[in-house]
Short mmCIF file of C-alpha atoms and ligand atoms in Angstrom, two decimals:
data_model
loop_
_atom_site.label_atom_id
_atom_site.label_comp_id
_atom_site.label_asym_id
_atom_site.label_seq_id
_atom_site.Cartn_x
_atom_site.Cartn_y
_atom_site.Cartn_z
CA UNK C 1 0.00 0.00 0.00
CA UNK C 2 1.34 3.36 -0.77
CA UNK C 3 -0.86 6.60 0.49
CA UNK C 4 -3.74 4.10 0.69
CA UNK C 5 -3.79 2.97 -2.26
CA UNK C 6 -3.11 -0.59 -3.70
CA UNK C 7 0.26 -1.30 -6.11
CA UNK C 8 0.78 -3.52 -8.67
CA UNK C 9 3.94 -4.46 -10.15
CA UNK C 10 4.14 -6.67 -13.70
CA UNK C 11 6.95 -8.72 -14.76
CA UNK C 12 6.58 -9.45 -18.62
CA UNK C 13 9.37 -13.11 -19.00
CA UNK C 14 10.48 -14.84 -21.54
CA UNK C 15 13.07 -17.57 -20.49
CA UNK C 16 14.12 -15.75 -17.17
CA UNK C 17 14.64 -18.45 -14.74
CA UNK C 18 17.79 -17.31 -13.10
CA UNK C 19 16.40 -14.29 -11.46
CA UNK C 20 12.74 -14.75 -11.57
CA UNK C 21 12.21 -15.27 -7.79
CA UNK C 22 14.88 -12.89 -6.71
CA UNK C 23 13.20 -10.36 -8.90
CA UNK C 24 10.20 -11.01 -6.90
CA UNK C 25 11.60 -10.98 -3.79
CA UNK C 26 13.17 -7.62 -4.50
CA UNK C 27 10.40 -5.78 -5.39
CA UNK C 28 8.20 -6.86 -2.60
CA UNK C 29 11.26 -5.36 -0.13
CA UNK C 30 10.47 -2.03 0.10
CA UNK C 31 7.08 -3.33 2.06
CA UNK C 32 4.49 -0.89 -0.45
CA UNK C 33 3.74 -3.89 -3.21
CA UNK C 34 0.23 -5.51 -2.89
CA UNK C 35 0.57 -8.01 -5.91
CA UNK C 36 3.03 -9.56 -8.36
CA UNK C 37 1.75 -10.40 -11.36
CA UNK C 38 4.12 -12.43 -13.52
CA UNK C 39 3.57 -12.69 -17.53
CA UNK C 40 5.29 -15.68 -18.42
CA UNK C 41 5.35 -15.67 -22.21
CA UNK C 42 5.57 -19.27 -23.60
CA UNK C 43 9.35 -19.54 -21.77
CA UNK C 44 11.50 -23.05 -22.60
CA UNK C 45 12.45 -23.10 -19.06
CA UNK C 46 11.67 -23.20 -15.97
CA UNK C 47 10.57 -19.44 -15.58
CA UNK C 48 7.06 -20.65 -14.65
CA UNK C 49 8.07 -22.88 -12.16
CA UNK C 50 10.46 -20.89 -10.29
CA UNK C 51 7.84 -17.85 -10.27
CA UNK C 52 5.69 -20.12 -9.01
CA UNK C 53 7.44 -20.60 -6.12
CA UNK C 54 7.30 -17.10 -4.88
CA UNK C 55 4.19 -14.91 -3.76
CA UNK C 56 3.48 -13.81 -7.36
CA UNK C 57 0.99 -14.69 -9.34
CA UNK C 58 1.89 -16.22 -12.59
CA UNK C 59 0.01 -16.16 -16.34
CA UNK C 60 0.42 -17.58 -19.40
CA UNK C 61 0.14 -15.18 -22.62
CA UNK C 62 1.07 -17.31 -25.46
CA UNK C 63 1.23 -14.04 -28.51
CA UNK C 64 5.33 -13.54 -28.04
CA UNK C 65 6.02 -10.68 -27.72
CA UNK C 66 7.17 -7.88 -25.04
CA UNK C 67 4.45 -5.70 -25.79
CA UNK C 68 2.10 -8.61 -25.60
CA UNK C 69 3.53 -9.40 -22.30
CA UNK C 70 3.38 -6.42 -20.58
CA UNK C 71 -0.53 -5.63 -22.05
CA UNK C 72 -1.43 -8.90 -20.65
CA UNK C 73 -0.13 -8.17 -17.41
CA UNK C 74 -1.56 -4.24 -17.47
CA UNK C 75 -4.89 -6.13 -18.05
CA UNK C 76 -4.34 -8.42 -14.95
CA UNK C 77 -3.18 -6.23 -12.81
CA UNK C 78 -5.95 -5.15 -10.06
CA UNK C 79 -3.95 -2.31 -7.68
CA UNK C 80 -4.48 1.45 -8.12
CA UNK C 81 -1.04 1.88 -8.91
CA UNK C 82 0.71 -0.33 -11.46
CA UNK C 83 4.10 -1.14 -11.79
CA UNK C 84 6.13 -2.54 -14.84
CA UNK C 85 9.18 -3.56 -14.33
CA UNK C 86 11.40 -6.40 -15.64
CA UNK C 87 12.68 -9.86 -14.13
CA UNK C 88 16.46 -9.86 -15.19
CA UNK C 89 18.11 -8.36 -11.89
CA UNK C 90 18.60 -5.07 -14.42
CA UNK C 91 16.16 -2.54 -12.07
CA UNK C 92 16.37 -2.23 -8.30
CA UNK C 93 13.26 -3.21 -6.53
CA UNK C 94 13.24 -0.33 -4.04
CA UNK C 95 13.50 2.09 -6.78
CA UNK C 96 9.47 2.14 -6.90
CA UNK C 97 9.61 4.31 -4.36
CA UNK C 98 10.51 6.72 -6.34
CA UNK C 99 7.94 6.42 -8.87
CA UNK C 100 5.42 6.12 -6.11
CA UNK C 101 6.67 10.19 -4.81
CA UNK C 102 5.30 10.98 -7.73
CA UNK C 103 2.44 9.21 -8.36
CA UNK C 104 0.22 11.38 -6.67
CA UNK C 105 0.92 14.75 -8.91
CA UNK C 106 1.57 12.37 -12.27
CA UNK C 107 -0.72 9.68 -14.35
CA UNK C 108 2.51 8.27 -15.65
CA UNK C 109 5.83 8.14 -13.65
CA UNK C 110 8.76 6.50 -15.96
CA UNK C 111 11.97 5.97 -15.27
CA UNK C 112 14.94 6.99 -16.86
CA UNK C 113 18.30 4.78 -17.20
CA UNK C 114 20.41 7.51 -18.73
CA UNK C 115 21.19 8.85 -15.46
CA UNK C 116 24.94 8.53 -15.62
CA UNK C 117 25.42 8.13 -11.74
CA UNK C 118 22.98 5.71 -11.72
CA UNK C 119 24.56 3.22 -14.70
CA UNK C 120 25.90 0.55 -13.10
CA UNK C 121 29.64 -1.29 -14.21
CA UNK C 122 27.70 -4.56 -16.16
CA UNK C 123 24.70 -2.68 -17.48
CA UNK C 124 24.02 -3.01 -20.97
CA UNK C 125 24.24 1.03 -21.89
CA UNK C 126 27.23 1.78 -23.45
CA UNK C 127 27.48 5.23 -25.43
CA UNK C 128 25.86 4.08 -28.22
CA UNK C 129 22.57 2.61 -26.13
CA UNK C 130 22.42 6.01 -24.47
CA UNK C 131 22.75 8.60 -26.69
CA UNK C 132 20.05 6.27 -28.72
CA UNK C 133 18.02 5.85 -26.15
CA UNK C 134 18.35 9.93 -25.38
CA UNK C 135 17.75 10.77 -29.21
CA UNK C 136 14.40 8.76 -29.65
CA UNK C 137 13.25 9.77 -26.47
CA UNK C 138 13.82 13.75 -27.49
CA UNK C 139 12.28 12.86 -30.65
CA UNK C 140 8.83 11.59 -29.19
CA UNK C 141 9.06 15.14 -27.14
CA UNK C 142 9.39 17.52 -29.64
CA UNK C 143 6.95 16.05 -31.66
CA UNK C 144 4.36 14.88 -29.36
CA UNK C 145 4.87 17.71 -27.15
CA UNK C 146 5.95 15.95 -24.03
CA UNK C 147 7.62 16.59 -20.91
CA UNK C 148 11.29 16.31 -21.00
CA UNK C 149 12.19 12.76 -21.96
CA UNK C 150 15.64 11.07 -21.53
CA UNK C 151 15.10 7.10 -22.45
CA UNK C 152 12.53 5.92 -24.66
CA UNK C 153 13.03 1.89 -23.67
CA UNK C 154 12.51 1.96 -19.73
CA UNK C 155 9.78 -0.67 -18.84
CA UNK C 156 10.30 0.36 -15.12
CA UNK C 157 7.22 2.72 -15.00
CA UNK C 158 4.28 3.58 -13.26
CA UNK C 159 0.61 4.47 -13.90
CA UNK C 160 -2.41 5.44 -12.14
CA UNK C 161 -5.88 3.47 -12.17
CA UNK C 162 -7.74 6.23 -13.48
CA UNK C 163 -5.13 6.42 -16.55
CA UNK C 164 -4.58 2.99 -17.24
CA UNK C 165 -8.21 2.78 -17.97
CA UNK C 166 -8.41 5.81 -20.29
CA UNK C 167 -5.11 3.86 -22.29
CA UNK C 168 -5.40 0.27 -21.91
CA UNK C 169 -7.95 -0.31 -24.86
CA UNK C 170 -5.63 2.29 -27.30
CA UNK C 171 -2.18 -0.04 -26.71
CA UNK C 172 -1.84 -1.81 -30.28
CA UNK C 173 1.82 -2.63 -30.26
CA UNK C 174 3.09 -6.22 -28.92
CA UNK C 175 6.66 -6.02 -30.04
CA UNK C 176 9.64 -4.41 -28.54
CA UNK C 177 8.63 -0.73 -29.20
CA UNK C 178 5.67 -0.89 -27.35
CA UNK C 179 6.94 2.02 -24.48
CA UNK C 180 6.73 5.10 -26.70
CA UNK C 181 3.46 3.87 -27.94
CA UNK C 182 2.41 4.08 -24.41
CA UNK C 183 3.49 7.14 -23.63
CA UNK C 184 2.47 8.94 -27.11
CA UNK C 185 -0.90 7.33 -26.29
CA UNK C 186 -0.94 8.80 -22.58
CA UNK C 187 0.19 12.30 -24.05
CA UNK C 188 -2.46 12.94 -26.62
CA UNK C 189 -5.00 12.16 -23.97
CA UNK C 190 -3.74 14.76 -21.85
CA UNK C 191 -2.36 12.48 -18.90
CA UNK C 192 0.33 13.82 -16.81
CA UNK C 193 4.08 12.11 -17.82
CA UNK C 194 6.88 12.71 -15.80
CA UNK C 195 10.66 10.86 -15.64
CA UNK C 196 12.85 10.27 -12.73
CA UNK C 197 16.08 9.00 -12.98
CA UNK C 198 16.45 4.97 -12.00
CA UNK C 199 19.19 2.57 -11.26
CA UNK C 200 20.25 0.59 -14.45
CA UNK C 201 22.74 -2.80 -13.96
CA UNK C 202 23.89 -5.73 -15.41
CA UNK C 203 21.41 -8.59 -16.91
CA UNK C 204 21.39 -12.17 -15.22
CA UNK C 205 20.69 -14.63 -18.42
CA UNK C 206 20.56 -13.96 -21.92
CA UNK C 207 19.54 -10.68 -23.56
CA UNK C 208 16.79 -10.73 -25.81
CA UNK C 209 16.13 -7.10 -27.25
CA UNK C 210 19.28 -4.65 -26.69
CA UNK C 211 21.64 -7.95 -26.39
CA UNK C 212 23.06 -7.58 -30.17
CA UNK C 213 23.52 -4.28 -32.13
CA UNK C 214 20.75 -5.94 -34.74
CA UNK C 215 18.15 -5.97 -32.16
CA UNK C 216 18.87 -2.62 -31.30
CA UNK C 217 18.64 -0.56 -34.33
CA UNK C 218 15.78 -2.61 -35.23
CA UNK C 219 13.92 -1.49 -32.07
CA UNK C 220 14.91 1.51 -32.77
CA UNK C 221 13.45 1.73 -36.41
CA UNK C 222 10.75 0.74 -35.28
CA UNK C 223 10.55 3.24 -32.36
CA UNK C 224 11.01 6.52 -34.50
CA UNK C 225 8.27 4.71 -36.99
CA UNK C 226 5.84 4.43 -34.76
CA UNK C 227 7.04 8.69 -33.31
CA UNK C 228 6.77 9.41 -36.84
CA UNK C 229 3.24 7.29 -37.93
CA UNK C 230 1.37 9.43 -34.34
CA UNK C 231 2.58 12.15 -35.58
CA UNK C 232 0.68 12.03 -38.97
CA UNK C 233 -1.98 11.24 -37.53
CA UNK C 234 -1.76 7.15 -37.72
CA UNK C 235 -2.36 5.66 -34.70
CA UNK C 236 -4.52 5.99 -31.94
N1 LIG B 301 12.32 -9.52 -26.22
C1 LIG B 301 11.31 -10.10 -25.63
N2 LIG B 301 11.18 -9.92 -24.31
C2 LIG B 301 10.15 -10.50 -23.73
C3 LIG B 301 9.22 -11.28 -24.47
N3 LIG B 301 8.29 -11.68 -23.65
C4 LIG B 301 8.63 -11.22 -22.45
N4 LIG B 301 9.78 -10.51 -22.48
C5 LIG B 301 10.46 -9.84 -21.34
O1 LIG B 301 10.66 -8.46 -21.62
C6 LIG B 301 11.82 -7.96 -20.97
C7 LIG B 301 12.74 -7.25 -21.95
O2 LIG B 301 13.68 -8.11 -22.62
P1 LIG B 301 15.26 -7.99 -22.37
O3 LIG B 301 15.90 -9.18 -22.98
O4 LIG B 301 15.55 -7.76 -20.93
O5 LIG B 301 15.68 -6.73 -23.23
P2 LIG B 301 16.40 -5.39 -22.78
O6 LIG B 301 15.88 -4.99 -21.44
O7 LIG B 301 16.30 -4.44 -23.93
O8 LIG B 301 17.94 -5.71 -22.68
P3 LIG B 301 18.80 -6.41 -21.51
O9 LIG B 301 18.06 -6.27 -20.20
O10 LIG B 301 20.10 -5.72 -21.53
O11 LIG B 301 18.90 -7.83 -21.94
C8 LIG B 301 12.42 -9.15 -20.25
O12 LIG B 301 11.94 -9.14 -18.92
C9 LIG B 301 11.87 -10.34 -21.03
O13 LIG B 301 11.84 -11.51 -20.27
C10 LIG B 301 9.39 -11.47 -25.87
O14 LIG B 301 8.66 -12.13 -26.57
N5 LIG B 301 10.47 -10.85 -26.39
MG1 LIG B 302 16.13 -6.22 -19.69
#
């Protein structure tokens, strides 16, 4: 509970096994999360199990995808104030307090991993993933008229009831660009966005988005697409 008011957190997993229940175990810390809900998204090994083993709750949302995963678990989720986040030991669970300072001025509190302090030795944002990450991000707030945006590809974010409502039915994407696509969809609604800056370190298992420099600029083609198709008016 946090101001009295219920908080969900969402894991979306594919194949995450190692750090599945220490992910869980992490976020519940702080003593303000209600629920874990965990997405398991047809995973080869024992992700479901191990989850399983921990107070979350686990579901099964066979369309692969990250974007697919994390709807599912939006849908789920049943607190006031939801939390995504992911399973791979790369976010620090007591870091939702400081989405939850904001949560009562904001709809949508993200986090930001560009923070330079906050990078830690193993995380996976080198230069080139930051200043990417920065220039996408800068690109969605120019030309959606946003607040001032730093990382485009945080899932560690939060969002209010009330919001998640007005959005849920307007999320369309299921693949790996699916966070600007939430937040464009937030801002031409009018919802309240704000970033804070969030702890960013090293994966446990394999890397299945920003692991290889192919995955990356093909996220990111698809993530100035999509900045590009709202604009224009395509998209909801
Ligand atoms: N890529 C991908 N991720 C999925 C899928 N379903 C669920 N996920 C989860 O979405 C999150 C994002 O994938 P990651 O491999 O961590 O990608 P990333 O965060 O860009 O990069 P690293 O953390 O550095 O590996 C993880 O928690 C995955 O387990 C899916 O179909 N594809
Ligand atoms: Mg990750």
């Amino acid at each position: 509970m946090w101001d009295g008011q219920t908080v969900s957190v969402v894991f979306p997993a594919y194949n995450e096994e190692q750090y599945i229940r220490a992910a869980v175990e992490d976020f519940f810390l702080p003593g303000v999360v209600d629920e874990v809900i965990v997405v398991d998204n047809n995973s080869r090994d024992r992700t479901a199990a191990e989850a399983a083993l921990t107070r979350a709750r686990v579901v099964t949302e066979t369309k692969q995808g990250y974007g697919h995963a994390l709807r599912r678990g939006l849908r789920e989720a049943t607190g006031d104030l939801v939390i995504m986040a992911e399973p791979d030991g790369t976010f620090v669970g007591r870091d939702v307090l400081k989405l939850l300072a904001y949560a009562g001025d904001f709809d949508m509190v993200c986090g930001t991993r560009t923070t330079r302090e906050l990078i830690w030795e193993q995380a996976n944002m080198g230069w080139f993933l930051r200043v990417g990450n920065w220039g996408v991000a800068k690109l969605l707030q120019v030309l959606h008229d946003g607040p001032s945006l730093t990382d485009c590809g945080c899932t560690l974010r939060l969002t209010r009831r009330p919001a998640l409502e007005q959005i849920l039915g307007k999320l369309s994407v299921g693949g790996s660009h699916f966070l600007p696509d939430m937040v464009i969809v937030a801002l031409k609604r009018g919802l309240k966005v704000i970033e804070v800056p969030v702890n960013y370190r090293g994966r446990v298992g394999e890397s299945k988005i920003t692991g290889t420099l192919s995955g990356t600029l093909r996220t990111g083609f698809r993530m100035v697409s999509l900045i590009l198709m709202h604009r224009v008016g395509l998209g909801q």
